Structure formats: structure tokens, C-alpha cells
C-alpha positions as MATLAB code, in Angstrom:
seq = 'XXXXXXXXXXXXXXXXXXXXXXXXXXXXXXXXXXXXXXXXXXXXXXXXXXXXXXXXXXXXXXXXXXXXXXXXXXXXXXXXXXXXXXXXXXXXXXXXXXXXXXXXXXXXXXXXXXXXXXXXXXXXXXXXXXXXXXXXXXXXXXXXXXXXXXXXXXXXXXXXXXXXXXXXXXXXXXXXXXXXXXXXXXXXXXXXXXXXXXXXXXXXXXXXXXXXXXXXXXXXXXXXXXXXXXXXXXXXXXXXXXXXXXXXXXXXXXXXXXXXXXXXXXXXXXX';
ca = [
       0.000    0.000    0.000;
       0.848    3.371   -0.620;
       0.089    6.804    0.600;
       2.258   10.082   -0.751;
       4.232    9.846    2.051;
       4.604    5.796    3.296;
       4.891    3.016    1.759;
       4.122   -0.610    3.894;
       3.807   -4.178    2.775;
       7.172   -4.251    1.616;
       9.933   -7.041    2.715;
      12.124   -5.980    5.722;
      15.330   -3.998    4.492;
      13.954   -4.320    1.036;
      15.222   -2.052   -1.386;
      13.247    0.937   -3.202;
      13.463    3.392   -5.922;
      11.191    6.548   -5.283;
      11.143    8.751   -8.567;
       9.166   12.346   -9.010;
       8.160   13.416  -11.887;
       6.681   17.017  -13.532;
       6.961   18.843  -16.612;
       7.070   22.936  -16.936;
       5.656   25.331  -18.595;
       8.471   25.087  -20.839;
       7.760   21.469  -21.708;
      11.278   20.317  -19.725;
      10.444   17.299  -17.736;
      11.955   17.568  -13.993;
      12.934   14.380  -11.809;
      13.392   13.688   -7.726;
      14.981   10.135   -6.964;
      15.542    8.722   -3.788;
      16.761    4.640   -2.863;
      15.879    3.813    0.137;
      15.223    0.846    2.023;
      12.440   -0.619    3.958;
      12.222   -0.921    8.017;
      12.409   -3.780    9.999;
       8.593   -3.807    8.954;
       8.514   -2.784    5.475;
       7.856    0.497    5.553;
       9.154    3.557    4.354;
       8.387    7.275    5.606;
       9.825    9.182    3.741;
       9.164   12.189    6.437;
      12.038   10.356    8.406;
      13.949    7.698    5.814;
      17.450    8.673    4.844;
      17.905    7.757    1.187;
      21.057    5.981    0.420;
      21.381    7.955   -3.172;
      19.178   10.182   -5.105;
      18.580   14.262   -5.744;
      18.854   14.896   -2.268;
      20.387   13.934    1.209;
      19.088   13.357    4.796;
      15.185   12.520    5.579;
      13.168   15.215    4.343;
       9.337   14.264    3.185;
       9.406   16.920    0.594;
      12.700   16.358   -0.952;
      11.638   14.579   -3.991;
       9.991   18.187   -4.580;
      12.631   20.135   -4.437;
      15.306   18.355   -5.370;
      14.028   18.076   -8.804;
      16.558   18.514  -11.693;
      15.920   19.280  -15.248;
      16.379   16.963  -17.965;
      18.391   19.468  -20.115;
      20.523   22.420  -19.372;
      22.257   23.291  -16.331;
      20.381   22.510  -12.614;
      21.900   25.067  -11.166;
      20.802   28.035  -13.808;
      17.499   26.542  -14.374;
      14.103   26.270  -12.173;
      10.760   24.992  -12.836;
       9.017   27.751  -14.532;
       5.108   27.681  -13.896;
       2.291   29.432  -15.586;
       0.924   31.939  -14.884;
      -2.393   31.420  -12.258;
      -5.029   32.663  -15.151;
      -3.457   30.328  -17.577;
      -3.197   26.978  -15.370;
      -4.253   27.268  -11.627;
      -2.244   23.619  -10.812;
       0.079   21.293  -12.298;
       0.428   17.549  -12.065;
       3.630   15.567  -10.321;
       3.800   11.655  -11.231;
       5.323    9.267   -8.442;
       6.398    5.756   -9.379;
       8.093    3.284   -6.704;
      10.107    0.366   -8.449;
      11.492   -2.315   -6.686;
      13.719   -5.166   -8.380;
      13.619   -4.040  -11.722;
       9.654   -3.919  -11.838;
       7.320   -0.896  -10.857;
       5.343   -1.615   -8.073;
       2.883    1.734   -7.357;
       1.954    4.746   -9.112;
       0.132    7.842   -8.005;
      -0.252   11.596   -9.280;
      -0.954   14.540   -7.302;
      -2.364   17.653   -7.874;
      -0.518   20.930   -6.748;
      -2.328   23.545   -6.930;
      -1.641   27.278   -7.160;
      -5.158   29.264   -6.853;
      -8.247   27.831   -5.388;
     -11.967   29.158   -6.962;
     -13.034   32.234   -5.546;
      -9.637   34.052   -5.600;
      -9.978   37.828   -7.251;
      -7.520   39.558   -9.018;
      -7.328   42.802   -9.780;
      -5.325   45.542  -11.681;
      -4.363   48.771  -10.233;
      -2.783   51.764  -11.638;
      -0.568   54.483  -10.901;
      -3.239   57.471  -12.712;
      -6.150   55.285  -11.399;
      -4.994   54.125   -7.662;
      -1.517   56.188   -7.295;
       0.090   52.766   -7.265;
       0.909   49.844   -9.818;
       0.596   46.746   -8.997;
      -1.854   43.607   -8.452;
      -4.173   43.345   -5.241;
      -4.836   39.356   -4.809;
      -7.619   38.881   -2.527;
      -8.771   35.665   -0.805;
     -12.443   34.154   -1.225;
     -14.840   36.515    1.151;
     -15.567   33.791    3.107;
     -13.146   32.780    6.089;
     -11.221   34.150    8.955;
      -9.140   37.248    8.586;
      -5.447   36.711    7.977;
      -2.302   38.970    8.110;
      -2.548   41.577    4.804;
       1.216   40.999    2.643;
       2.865   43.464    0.900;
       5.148   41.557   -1.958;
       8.061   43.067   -3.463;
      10.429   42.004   -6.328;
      14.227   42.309   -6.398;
      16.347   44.377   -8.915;
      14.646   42.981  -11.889;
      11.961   45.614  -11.318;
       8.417   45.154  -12.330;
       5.628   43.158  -10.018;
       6.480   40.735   -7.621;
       5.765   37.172   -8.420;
       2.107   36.545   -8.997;
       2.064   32.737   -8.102;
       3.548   33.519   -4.660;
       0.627   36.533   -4.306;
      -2.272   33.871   -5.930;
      -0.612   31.096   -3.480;
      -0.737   33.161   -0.707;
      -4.267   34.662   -1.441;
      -5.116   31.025   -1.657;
      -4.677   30.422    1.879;
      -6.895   33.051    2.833;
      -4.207   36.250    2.389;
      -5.031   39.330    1.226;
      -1.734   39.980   -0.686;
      -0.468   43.749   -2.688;
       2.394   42.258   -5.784;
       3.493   46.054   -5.812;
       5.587   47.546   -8.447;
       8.082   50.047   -7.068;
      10.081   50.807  -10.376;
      10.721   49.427  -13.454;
       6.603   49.672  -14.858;
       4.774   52.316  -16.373;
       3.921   54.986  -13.774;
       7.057   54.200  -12.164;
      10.727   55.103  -12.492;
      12.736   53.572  -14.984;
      15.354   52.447  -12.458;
      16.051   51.313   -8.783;
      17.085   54.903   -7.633;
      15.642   57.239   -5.037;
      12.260   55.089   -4.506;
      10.838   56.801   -1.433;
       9.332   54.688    1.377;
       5.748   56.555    1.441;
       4.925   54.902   -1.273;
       5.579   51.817   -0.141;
       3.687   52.628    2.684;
       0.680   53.711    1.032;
       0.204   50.300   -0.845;
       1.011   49.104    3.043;
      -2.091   50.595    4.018;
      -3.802   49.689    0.898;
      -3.996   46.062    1.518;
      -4.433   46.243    5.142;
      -7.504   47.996    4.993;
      -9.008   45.239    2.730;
     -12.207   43.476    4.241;
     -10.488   39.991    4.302;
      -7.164   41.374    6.248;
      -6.282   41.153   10.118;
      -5.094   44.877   10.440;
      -2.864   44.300   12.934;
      -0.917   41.491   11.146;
       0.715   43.145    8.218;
       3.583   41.940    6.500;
       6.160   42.768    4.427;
       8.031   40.198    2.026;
      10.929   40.929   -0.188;
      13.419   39.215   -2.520;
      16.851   40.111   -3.184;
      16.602   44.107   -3.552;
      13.375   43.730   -2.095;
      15.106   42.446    1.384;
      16.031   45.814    1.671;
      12.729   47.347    0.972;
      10.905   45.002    3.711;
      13.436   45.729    6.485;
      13.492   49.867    6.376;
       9.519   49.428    6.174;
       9.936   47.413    9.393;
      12.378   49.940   11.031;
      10.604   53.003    9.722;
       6.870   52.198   10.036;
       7.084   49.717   13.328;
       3.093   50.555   13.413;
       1.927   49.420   10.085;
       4.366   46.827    9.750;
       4.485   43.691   11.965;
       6.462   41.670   10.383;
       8.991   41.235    7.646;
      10.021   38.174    5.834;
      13.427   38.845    3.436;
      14.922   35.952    1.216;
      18.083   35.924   -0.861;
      19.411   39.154    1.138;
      21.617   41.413   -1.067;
      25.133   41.590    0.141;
      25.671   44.984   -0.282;
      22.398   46.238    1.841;
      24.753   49.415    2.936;
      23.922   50.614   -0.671;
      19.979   51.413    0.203;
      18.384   52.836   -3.324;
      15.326   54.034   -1.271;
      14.718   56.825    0.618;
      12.484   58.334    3.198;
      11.518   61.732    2.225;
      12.221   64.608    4.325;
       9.365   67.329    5.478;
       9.510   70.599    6.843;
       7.859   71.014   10.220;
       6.921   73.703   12.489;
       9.436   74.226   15.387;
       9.315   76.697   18.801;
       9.363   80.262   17.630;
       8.324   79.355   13.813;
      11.829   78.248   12.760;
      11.464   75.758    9.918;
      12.834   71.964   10.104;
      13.568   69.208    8.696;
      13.032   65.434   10.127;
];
């Protein structure tokens, strides 16, 4: 028998080949292998078996996932390129189990990207003073923490499967474009932190979002972006969540504009 993580009725010790399988959007078919042998009961979990070869190391249930390596080109300048959520909302991953030469089990699972009931929708810089896409969860459902998603240095929105994934789990989620889009400037230079607060506030006033929950979640350039929201607005932002952290964050491209302000006796400011 077989589940999509164990596999029993196996001999003791007896040997296993676990292979994933899933093609891209690009047609490029990816595969996760793991040999592994059965307990002293013929089973395998593969939340806690070590394989003794295959596309990844140590016991790890979701390895065969992301261990996946392409057929062509070069694994470590390629990834699995999906669609984009309105084209295909899931795609399909094939699991065979061989053992002796001979397949013994088969299943395929479903993973899906955007569940019914998830609304997109457009917003513009002349229209809503910002440019980006507002991804909100079915109506229905408990209110979860509001995310603000920004890209790295390539400019442009953030990633829309993370923001349809996200939305899919019941967050209301801004993919906000910060430069490099129409409306925008042409380049990462002088991008000034109000406006990233004003999407901030955009999707945390949604009806689906827990107001006191934001977050912030940035890539690359976008690490930088997510922790000066976090140090600058500690009341709008709760949390931030960086990935791939530039190495050079001394060499901040955005800015916090300066006001003047009233002072004792009428002298002008600056904070």
C-alpha cells in the first residue's frame, strides 16, 4: 500500500526506488529520486527515511519536490518555470516506486496554485496612485495577516504565483511595483518609502485582512525594501520576511523623504 508519504507491505530492508516526476511550462520534464530501504517492517516514511542515493540527502518528506533537476541544461541556472495562475491554476507531479527491476505503485498529485473564488485585480498608478496587483482571498473565512510583496532588482511586479498562493490560503496579498513599470521610475534609484507605505495601508484595509498582522516580504533588492519598512513604520508593519538578502544592503536605493515642520518660535525643520 501506498500513501504520498509511506509506503508498507514491503519485505524488511527491502530495497526501493522513489522517482518524481513534472513537466514545466516550458515542456522540460523535472525528476526527484531517492533509494531507500524498507524498516524492519517494510515500511518507508519518507518524512524520516534517509535515502542511500538520489537528488537529495538526509530525511526530508518533501525532498523529492525540491530536489528536482531538469532533464536538459544546467540545474543550477534553471528552475521549474510555472504558468501563470489565469493560464493553469495547478500542475500535475507523477510518483512511481520500483522495486527489483519492476514498478510496483503509481500515483499523481495535484498541486495547486489558486483555489476558486480568488480575485484579481489591476491597479494603476493614474487610477490608484500605485501599480501593482491586489490578490484577494475568497470573502468567506477568517481574517489573515494583509502581505505586501516586493520584487528584487529585476523591477516590475512581484511574483504573482507567490501573491495567488498566498491569497489562496486566505491572504489578502499587494504584488506592488516600485520601479521598473509604467507609472514608475525607470530604475532602482531614489524610490521613497511613502509609497511603499501607502500600498502598506492599501492592503491592510481590505475586508479579508487582520489589520494588525501586516507583513512585508521581499526578494533580493526587495530584502532591503521590507526591512526599512519594518524599522521606519514599526506601526503598520508587523512583520517582515526577506529571502536571498543582497550583500551589499549598505547601498539602500530608497529613501524616506524629508518634510519641513513647524518648530518653537516658527523656525522651519527638517526630520
Amino acid at each position: 500500500m501506498t500513501t504520498l508519504k509511506t509506503l508498507s507491505g514491503l519485505a524488511a530492508g527491502e530495497e526501493i526506488t522513489v522517482t518524481a516526476r513534472a513537466t514545466d511550462a516550458d515542456s522540460v520534464t523535472w525528476t526527484g529520486r531517492a533509494v531507500l530501504n524498507a524498516d524492519d517492517k517494510g515500511v518507508v516514511d519518507l518524512d524520516h527515511a534517509e535515502p542511500k542515493t538520489g537528488t537529495y540527502r538526509g530525511a526530508d518528506g518533501m525532498g523529492l519536490f525540491w530536489s528536482m533537476t531538469p532533464a536538459k541544461g544546467d540545474s543550477g541556472k534553471s528552475w521549474f518555470r510555472t504558468n501563470d495562475p489565469q493560464e493553469a491554476t495547478s500542475y500535475q507531479v507523477r510518483f512511481t516506486v520500483q522495486a527489483g527491476g519492476h514498478t510496483i505503485a503509481e500515483r499523481q498529485l495535484t498541486r495547486t496554485w489558486a483555489i476558486s473564488g480568488v480575485h484579481r485585480k489591476e491597479l494603476t498608478v493614474a487610477h490608484d496612485k500605485l501599480r501593482g496587483e491586489l490578490f484577494l482571498p475568497p470573502s468567506h473565512g477568517p481574517r489573515r495577516a494583509p502581505v505586501l510583496l516586493l520584487g528584487g532588482s529585476e523591477g516590475g511586479l512581484g511574483s504573482p504565483l507567490t501573491a495567488t498562493l498566498l491569497a489562496s490560503r486566505g491572504h489578502p496579498v499587494l504584488a506592488l511595483c516600485y520601479f521598473g513599470c509604467q507609472g514608475r521610475p525607470k530604475n532602482l534609484a531614489a524610490i521613497s518609502l511613502e509609497y511603499l507605505a501607502t500600498a502598506a495601508r492599501l492592503v491592510r484595509d481590505q475586508p479579508q485582512a487582520d489589520a494588525q498582522r501586516l507583513v512585508v516580504i521581499g526578494g533580493s533588492r526587495g530584502s532591503e525594501a521590507a526591512q526599512l519598512m519594518a524599522q521606519y513604520y514599526p506601526d503598520l508593519v508587523r512583520d517582515a520576511v526577506v529571502y536571498m538578502p543582497s550583500a551589499a544592503s549598505g547601498n539602500v536605493r530608497l529613501v524616506v523623504t524629508c518634510r519641513p515642520v513647524a518648530a518653537p518660535g516658527g523656525t522651519g525643520r527638517s526630520e
